[in-house]
Coordinates of C-alpha atoms in Angstrom, one line a residue:
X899 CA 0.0 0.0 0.0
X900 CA 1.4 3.8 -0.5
X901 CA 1.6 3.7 3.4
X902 CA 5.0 2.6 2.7
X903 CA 5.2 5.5 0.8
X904 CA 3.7 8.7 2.6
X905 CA 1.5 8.6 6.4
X906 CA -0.8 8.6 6.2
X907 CA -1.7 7.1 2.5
X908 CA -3.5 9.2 0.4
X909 CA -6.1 10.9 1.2
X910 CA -9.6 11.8 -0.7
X911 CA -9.3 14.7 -3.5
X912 CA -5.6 14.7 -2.8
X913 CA -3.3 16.6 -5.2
X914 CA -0.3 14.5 -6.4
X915 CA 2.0 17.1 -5.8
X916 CA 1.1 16.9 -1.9
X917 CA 1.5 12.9 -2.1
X918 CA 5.1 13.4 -3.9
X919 CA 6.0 16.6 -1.3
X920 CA 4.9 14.3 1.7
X921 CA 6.7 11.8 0.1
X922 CA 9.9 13.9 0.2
X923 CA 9.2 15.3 3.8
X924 CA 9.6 11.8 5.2
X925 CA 12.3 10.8 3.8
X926 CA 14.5 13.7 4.9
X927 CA 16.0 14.6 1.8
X928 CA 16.8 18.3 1.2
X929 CA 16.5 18.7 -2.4
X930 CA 12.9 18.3 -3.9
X931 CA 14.1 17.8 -7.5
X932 CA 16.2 14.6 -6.3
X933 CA 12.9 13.2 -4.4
X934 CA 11.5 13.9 -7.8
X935 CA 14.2 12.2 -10.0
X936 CA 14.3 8.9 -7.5
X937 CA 10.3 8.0 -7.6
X938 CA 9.4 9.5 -11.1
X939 CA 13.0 9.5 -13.2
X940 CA 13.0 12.7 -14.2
X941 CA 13.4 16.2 -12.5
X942 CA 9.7 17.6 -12.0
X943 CA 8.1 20.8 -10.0
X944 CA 5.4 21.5 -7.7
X945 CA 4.2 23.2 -10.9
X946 CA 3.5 19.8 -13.2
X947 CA 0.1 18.7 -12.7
X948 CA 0.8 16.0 -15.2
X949 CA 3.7 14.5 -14.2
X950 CA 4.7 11.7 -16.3
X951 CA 6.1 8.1 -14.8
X952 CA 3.2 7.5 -12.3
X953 CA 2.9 4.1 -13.3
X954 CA 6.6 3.8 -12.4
X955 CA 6.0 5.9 -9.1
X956 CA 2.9 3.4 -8.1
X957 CA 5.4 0.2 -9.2
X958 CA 8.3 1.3 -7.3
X959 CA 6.2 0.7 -3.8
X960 CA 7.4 -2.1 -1.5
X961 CA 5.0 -5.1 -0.7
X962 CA 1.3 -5.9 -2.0
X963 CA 0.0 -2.7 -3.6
X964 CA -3.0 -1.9 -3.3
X965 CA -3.5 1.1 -5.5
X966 CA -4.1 0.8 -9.4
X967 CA -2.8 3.0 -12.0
X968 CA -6.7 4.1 -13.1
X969 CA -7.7 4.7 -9.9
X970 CA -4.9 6.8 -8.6
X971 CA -5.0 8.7 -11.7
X972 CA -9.0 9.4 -11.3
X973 CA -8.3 10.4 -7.2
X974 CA -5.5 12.1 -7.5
X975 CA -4.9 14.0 -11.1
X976 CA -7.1 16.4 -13.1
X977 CA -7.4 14.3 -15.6
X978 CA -11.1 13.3 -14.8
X979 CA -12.2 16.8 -15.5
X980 CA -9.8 17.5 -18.3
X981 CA -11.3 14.6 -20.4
X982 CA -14.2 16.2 -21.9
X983 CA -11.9 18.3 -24.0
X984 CA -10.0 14.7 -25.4
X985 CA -10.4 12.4 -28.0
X986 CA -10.7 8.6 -27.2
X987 CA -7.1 8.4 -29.1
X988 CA -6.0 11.5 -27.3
X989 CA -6.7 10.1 -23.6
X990 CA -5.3 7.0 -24.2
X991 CA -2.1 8.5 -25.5
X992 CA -2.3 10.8 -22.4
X993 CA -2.6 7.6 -20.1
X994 CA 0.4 6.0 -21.7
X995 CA 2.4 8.9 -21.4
X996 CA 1.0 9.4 -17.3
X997 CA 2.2 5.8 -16.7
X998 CA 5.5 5.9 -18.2
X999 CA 6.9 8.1 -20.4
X1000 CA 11.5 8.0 -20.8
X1001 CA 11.7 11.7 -22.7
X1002 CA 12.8 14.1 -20.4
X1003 CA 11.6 17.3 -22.2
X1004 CA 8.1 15.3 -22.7
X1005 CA 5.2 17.5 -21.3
X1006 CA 1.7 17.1 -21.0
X1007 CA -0.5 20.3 -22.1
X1008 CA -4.1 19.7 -21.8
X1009 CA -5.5 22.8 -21.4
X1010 CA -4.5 22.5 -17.2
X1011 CA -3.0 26.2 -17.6
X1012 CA -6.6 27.9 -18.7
X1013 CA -8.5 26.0 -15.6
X1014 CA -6.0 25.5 -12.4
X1015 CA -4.7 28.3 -10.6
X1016 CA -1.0 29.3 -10.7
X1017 CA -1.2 29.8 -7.4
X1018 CA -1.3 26.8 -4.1
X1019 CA -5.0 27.7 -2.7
X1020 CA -6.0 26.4 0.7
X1021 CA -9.0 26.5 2.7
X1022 CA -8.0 27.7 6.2
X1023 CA -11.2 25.9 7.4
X1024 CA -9.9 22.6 5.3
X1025 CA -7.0 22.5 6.4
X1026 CA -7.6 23.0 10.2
X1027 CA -10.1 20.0 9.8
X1028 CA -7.4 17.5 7.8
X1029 CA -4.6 18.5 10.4
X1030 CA -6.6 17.5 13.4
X1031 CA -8.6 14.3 11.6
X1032 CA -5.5 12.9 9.8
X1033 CA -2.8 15.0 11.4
X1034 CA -1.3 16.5 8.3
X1035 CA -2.9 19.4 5.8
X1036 CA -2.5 18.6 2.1
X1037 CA -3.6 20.0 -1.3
X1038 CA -7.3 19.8 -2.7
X1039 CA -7.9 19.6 -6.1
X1040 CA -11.4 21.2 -6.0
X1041 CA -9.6 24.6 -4.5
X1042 CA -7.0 24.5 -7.2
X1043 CA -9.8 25.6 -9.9
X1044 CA -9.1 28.8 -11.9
X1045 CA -11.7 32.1 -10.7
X1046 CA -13.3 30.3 -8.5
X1047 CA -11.7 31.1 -5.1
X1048 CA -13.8 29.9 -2.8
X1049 CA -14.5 26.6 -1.0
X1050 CA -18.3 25.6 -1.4
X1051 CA -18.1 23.4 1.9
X1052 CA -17.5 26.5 3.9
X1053 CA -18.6 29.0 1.8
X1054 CA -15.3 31.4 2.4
X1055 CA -12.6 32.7 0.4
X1056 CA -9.6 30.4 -0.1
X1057 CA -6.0 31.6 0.7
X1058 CA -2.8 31.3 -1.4
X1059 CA -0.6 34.0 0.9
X1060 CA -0.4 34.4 4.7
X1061 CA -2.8 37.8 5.5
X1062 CA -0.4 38.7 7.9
X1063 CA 2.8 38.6 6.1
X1064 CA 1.7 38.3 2.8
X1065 CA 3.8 35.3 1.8
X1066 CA 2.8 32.2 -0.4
X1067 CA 1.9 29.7 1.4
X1068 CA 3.9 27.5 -1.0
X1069 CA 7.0 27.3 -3.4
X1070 CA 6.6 27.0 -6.9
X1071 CA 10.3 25.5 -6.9
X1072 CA 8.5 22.4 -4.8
X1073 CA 10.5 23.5 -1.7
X1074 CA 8.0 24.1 0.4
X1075 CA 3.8 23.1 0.7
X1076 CA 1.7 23.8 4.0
X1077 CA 1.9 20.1 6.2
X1078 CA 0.6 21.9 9.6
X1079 CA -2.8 24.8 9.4
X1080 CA 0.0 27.9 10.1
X1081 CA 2.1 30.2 7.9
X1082 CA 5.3 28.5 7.0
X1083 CA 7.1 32.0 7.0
X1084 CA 5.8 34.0 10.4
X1085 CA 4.0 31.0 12.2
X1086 CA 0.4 32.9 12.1
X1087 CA -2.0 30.0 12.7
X1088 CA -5.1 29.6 10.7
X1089 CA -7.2 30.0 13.7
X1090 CA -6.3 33.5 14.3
X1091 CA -7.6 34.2 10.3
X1092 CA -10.9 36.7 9.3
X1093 CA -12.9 34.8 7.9
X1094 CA -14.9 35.9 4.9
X1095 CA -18.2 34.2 4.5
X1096 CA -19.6 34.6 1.0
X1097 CA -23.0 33.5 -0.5
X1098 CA -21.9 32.5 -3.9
X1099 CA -24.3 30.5 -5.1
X1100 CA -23.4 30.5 -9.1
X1101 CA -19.8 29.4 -7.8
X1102 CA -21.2 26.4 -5.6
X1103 CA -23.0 24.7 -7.8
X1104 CA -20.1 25.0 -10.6
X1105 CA -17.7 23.3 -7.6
X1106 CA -20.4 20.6 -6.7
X1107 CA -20.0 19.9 -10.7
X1108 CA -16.5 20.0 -10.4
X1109 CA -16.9 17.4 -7.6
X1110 CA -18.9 15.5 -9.4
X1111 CA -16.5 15.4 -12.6
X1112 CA -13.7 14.2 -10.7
X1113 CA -15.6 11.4 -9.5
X1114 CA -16.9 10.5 -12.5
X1115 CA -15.6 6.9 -13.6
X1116 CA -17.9 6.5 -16.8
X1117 CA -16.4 7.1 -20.2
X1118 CA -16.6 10.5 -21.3
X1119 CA -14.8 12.2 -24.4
X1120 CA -15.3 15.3 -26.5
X1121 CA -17.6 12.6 -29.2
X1122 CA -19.7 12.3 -26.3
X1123 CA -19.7 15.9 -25.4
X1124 CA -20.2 17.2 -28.8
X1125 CA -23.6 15.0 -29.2
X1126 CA -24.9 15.5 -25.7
X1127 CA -24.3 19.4 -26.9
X1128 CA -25.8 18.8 -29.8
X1129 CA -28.8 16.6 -28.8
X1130 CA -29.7 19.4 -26.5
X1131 CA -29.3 22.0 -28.6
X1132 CA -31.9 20.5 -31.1
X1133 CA -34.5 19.7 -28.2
X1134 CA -33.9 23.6 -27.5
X1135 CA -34.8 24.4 -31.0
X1136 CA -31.0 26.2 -31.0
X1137 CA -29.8 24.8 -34.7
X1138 CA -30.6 25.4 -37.4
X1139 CA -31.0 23.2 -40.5
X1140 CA -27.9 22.9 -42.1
X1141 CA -26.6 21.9 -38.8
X1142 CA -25.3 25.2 -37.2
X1143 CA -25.7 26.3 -33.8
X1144 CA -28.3 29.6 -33.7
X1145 CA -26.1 31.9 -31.7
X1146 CA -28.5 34.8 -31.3
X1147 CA -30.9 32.4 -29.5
X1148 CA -28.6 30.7 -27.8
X1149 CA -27.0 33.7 -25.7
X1150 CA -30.6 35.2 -25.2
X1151 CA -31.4 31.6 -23.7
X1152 CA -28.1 32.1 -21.5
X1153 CA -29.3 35.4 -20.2
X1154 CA -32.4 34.1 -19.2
X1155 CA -31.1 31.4 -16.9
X1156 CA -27.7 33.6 -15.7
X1157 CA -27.2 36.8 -14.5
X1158 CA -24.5 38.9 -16.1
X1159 CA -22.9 39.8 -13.0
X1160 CA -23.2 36.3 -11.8
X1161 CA -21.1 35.3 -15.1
X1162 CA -18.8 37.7 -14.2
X1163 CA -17.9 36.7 -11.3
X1164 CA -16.3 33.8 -13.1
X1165 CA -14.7 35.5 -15.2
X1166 CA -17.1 34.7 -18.2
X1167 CA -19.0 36.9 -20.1
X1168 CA -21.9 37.3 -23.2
X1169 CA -20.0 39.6 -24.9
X1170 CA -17.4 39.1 -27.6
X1171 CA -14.0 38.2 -25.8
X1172 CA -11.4 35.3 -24.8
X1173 CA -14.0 33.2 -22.5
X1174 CA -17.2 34.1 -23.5
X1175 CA -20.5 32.0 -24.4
X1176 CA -20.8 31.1 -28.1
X1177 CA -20.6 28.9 -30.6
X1178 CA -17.2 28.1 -30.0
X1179 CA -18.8 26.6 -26.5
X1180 CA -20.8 24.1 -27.7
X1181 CA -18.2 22.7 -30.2
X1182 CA -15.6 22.3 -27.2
X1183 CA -13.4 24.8 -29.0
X1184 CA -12.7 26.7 -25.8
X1185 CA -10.7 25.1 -23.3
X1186 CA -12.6 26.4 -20.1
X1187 CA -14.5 23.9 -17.6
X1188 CA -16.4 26.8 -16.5
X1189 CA -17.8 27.6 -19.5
X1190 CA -18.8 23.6 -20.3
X1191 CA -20.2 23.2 -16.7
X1192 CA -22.4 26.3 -17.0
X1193 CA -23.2 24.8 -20.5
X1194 CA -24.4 21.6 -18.9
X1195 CA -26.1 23.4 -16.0
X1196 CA -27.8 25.6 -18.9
X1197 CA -29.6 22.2 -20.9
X1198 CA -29.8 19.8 -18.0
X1199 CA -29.2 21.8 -14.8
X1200 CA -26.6 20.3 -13.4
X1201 CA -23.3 18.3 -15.0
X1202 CA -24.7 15.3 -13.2
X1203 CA -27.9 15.5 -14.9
X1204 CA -26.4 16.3 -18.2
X1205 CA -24.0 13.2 -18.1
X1206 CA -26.5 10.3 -16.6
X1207 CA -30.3 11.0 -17.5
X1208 CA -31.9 10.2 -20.4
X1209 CA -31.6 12.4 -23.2
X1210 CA -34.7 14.8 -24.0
X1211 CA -37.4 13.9 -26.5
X1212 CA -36.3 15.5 -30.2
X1213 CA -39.4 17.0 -32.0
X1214 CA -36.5 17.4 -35.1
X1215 CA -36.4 16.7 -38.7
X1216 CA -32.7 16.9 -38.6
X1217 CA -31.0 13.7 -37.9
X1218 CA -28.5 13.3 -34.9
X1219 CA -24.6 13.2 -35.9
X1220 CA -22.6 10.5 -35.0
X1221 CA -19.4 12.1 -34.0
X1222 CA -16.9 8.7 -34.2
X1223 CA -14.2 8.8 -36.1
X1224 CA -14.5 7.8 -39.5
X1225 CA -11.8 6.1 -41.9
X1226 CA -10.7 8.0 -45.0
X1227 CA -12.4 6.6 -48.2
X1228 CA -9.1 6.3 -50.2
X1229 CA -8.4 2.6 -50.0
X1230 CA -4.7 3.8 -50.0
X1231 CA -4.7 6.2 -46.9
X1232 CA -7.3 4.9 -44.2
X1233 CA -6.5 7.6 -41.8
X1234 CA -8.9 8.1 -39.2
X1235 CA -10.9 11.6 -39.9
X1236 CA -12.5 13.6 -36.8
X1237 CA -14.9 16.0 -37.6
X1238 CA -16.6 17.1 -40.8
X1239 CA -18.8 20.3 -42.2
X1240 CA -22.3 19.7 -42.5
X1241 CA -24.3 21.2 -45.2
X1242 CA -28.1 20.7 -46.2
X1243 CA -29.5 20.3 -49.7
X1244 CA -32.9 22.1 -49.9
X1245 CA -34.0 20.9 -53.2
X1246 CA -33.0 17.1 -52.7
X1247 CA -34.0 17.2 -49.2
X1248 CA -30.7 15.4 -47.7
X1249 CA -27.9 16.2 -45.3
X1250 CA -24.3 16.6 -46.5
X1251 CA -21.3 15.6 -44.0
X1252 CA -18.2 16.6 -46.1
X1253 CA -14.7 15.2 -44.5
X1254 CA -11.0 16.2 -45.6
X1255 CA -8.8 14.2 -44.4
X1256 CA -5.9 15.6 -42.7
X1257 CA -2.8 12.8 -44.6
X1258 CA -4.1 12.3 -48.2
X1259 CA -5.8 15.9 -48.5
X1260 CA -8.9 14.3 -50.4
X1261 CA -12.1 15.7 -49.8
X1262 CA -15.3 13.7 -49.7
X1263 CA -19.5 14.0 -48.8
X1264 CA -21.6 11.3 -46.9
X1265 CA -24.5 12.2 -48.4
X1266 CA -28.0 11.0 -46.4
X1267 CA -31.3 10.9 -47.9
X1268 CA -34.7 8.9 -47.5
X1269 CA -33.9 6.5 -50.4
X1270 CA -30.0 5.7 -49.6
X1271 CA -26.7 7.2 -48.2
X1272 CA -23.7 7.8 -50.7
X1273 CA -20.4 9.0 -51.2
X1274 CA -18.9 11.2 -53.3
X1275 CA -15.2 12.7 -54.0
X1276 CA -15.4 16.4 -54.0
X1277 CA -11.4 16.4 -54.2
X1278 CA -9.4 13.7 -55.3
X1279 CA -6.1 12.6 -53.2
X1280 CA -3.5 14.8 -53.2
X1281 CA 0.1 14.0 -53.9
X1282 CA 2.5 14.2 -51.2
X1283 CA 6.2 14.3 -50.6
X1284 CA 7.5 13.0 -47.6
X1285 CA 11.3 11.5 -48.0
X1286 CA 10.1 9.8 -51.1
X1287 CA 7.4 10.4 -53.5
X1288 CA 3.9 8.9 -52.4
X1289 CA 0.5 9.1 -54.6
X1290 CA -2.3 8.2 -53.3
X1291 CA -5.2 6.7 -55.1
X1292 CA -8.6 5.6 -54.7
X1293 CA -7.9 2.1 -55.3
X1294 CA -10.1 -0.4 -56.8
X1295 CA -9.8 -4.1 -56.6
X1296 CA -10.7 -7.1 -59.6
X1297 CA -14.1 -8.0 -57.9
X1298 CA -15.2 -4.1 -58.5
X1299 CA -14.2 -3.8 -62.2
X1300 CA -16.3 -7.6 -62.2
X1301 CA -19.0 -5.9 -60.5
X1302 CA -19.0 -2.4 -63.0
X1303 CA -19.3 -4.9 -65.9
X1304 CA -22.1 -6.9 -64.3
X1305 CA -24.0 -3.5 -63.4
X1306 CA -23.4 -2.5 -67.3
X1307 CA -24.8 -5.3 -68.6
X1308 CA -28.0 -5.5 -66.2
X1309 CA -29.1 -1.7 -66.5
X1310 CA -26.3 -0.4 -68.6
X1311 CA -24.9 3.3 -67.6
X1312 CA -26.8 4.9 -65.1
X1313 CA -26.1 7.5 -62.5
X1314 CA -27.3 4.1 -59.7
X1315 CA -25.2 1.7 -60.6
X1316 CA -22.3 4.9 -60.6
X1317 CA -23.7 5.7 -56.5
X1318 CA -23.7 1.4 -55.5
X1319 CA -19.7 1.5 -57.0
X1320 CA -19.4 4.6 -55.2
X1321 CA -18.0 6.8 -58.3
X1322 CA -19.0 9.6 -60.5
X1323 CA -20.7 8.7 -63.5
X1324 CA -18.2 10.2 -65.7
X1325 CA -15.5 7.6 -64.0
X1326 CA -18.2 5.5 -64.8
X1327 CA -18.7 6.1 -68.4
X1328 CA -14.9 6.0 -69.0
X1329 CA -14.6 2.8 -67.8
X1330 CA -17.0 1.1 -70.0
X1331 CA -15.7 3.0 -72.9
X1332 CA -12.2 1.0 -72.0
X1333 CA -13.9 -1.8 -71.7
X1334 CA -15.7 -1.9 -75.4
X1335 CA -12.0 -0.4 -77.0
X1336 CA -10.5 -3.9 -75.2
X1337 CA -12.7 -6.5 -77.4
X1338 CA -14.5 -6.3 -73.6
X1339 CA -11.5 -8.2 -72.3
X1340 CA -11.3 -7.5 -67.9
X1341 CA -7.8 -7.5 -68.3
X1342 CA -6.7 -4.3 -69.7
X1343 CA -8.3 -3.0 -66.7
X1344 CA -4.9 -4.3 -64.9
X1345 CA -3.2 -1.5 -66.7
X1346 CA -4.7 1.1 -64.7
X1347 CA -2.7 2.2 -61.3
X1348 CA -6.1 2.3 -59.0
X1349 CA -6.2 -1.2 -59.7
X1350 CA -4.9 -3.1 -56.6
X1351 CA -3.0 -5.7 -59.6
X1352 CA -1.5 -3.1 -61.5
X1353 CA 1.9 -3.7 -59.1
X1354 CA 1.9 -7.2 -59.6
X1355 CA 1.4 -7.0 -63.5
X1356 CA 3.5 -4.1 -63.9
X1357 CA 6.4 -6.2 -62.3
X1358 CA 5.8 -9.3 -64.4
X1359 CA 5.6 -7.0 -67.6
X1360 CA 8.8 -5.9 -66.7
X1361 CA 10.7 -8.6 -65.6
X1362 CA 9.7 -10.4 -68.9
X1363 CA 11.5 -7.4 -70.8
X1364 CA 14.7 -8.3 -68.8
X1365 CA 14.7 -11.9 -69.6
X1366 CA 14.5 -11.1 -73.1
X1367 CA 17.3 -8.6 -73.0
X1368 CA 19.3 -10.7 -71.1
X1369 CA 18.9 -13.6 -73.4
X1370 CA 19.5 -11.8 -76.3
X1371 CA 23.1 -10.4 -74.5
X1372 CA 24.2 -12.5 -72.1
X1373 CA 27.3 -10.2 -71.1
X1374 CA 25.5 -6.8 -70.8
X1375 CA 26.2 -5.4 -67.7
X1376 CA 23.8 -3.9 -65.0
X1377 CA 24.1 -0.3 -66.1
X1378 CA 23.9 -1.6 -69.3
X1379 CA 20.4 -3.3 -68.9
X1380 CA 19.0 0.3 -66.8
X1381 CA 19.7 2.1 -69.3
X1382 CA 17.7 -0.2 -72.0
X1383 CA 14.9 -0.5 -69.9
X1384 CA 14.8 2.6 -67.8
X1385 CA 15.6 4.3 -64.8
X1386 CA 12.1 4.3 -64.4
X1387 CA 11.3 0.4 -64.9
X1388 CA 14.2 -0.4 -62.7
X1389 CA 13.5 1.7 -59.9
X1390 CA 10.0 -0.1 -60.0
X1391 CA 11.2 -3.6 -59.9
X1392 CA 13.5 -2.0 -56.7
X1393 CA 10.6 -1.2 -54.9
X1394 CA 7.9 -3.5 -55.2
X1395 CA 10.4 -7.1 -55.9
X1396 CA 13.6 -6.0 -54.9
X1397 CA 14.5 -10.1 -54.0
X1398 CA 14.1 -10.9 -57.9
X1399 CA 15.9 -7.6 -59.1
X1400 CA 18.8 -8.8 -57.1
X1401 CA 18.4 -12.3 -57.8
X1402 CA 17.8 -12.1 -61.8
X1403 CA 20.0 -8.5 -62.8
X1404 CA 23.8 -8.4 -63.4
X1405 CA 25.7 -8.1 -60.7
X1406 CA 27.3 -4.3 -59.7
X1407 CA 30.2 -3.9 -61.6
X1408 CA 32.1 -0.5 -61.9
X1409 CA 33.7 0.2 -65.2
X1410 CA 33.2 1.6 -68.6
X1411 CA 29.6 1.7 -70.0
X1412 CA 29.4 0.4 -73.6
X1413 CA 26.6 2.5 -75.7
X1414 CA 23.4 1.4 -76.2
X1415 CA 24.5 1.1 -80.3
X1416 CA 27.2 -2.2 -79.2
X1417 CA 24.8 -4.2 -78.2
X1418 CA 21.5 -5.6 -79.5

């Protein structure tokens, strides 16, 4: 158990830092960074909320552990609370990087520096009660949340510097954190403190959904987010029909449930500026937990509510959006793409998602109508360079130039048999045309680079034209043979059969080069 660690273990809400500085206390070493460097592996401040190497940290304990990696991440890290602004790929590459991580410089920014204070907060009230129950004070997360500097259980301010002498409480450098309820610098105990009782009743229901974040074990990502948002948004009648978000209405509907100077308090605001309501809200855009908390407390009144009870009835002809990642149609890429622009179609009635995807650059619509769903290429893969040359196309396999041919000769060319194939009826057209020019043979559809054979007959075409030149001059030399078939050909054959270019070409010979004109 992590009793062999710190006394007592950790305790609930408990900030890492305070387990590492306890840690470091005990052991009676004088240099933080060294405590740092022995249980983690790398030097680390007071000031890393995300240190990396837990999993090393939690491994490193003598005898029967009794602490899990998950859990100690959800009790003691800001994770919980951070993950409605993460992908499901982004908080598992988080995870990996929390449990063990051998870059030094690595860092881990998830948007901690918008949401926890700069500054060590305590609640003098807190910390008075944790000293005498388990005879040590320790850091909070839940008083560690940006603009909101108060702690709901006692409803008073919370304190980062001694009101007497108007030091910090603690050390940035990870020198010094509060272990007794007194000012580390003049001795002022907390008892002898003014208390300030406040009656902040926006800011204590925004904690108690803090709270309940950081308890919160069920999965939750920005997907999830984004189509709660959006769910509620529709049963508010706050989108419109092409998809977007109807701003006007939606700040109006935010005034009516907050007061300005309630907002303000928090440091948020209606008006046009850093942290303010808007669109950008909704779409998880803005980094702020604030700003998603009230957005939660907005549709479903509390972040509780919002998160666990059933979604509202939608009186909505516009169809929900599945935000899960989708794969890149260009058979040669599969990249996963997140996100997409939606556009409607008045006059066919139908919902357009259109995705680019972020490695091949093509551009494609998931169209959705009554009678079927389709796709189509908008912009066609685009050629990159990236230590070598790599083109991407949309590849098609034998069984689909099979299936064109069957379509053709079923219904001949029409615009459905073009949509089942998923192609343009131009690409269509063309390939029939080839097909007819060929005596309707399928194979001088191999030819073609989409087709997922054209490598392997491409290599046999070529390795046939080098047996012949080879038999027809049995002492040409390598160079020789390149330069009768090609820099081109051979640099083909290199890539895609390199064993049967070595096997079956001269062997590398340095020397003079004969012209082509001595040799057949």
């Amino acid at each position: 158990m992590l009793q062999h660690f710190v006394t007592p273990p950790p305790l609930p809400d408990e900030d890492i830092r305070s387990i590492i500085f306890r840690y470091h206390k005990e052991s009676g070493s004088q240099n933080f960074i060294k405590t740092a460097r022995k249980i983690l592996g790398k030097d680390t401040g007071l000031n890393a909320l995300f240190t990396t190497n837990i999993g090393k940290f939690l491994n490193a304990i003598p005898g029967k552990n009794s602490y899990d990696f998950t859990n100690f991440i959800f009790d003691h890290t800001y994770l919980p609370i951070f993950r409605i602004f993460l992908s499901r790929v982004k908080q598992k590459s988080v995870l990996e990087m929390l449990y063990v991580c051998n870059e030094s410089n690595s860092q881990i920014q998830i948007g901690q520096t918008s949401n926890i204070s700069t500054e060590i907060n305590y609640c003098p009230l807190c910390s008075i009660e944790d000293y005498y129950t388990n005879g040590v004070c320790y850091i909070h997360r839940i008083h560690q949340i940006k603009d909101l500097n108060m702690c709901y259980k006692h409803k008073i301010d919370l304190l980062s510097k001694c009101t007497k002498c108007n030091k910090s409480f603690a050390n940035k450098k990870g020198t010094e954190l509060l272990t007794t309820p007194q000012c580390n610098n003049c001795g002022t105990k907390f008892e002898k403190y003014a208390f300030h009782v406040k009656g902040d009743e926006l800011k204590s229901n925004v904690l108690q959904d803090i709270e309940f974040l950081l308890a919160y074990k069920d999965e939750i990502n920005c997907e999830i987010m984004k189509g709660l948002n959006f769910h509620y948004a529709l049963a508010n009648d706050l989108v419109l029909k092409k998809g977007a978000f109807k701003e006007k209405e939606y700040i109006e509907y935010l005034n009516s449930q907050f007061e300005e100077e309630k907002l303000a308090s928090v440091n948020i605001s209606t008006s046009s500026s850093v942290r303010a309501f808007s669109l950008n809200s909704l779409g998880l855009k803005q980094w702020s937990v604030i700003l998603q908390i009230l957005n939660m407390r907005l549709f479903a009144g509390s972040a509780e509510a919002f998160l666990t009870r059933p979604l509202p009835i939608i009186a909505s002809n516009i169809p929900l959006v599945d935000e899960t990642p989708i794969e890149c149609h260009n058979p040669s890429c599969l990249s996963l793409i997140n996100g997409f622009k939606r556009t409607y179609d008045p006059k066919a009635k139908s919902y357009d998602q259109i995705y680019t995807c972020p490695v091949c650059g093509i551009i494609f619509s998931s169209k959705r109508s009554k009678r079927f769903n389709s796709v189509v290429i908008i912009q066609k893969p685009l050629i990159q360079r990236n230590g070598e040359k790599r083109v991407f196309y949309p590849k098609r396999t034998r069984e689909w130039f099979v299936r064109l041919v069957q379509l053709y000769d079923q219904s001949g060319i029409s615009k459905n048999n073009a949509i089942e194939l998923g192609c343009s009826l131009e690409t269509f057209k063309k390939y029939i045309k080839m097909y007819h020019q060929n005596n309707e043979d399928l194979i001088c559809f191999t030819s073609l680079r989409i087709n997922t054979d054209y490598i392997k007959c491409r290599c046999e075409e070529i390795e046939k034209q080098v047996i012949e030149v080879k038999k027809s001059n049995p002492n040409i030399t390598r160079n020789q043979l390149l330069d009768v078939i090609g820099k081109a050909q051979y640099d083909f054959l290199i890539k895609y059969d390199y064993e049967w270019t070595e096997a079956n070409f001269p062997k590398r010979v340095s020397g003079y080069r004969l012209p082509l004109a001595e040799f057949q």
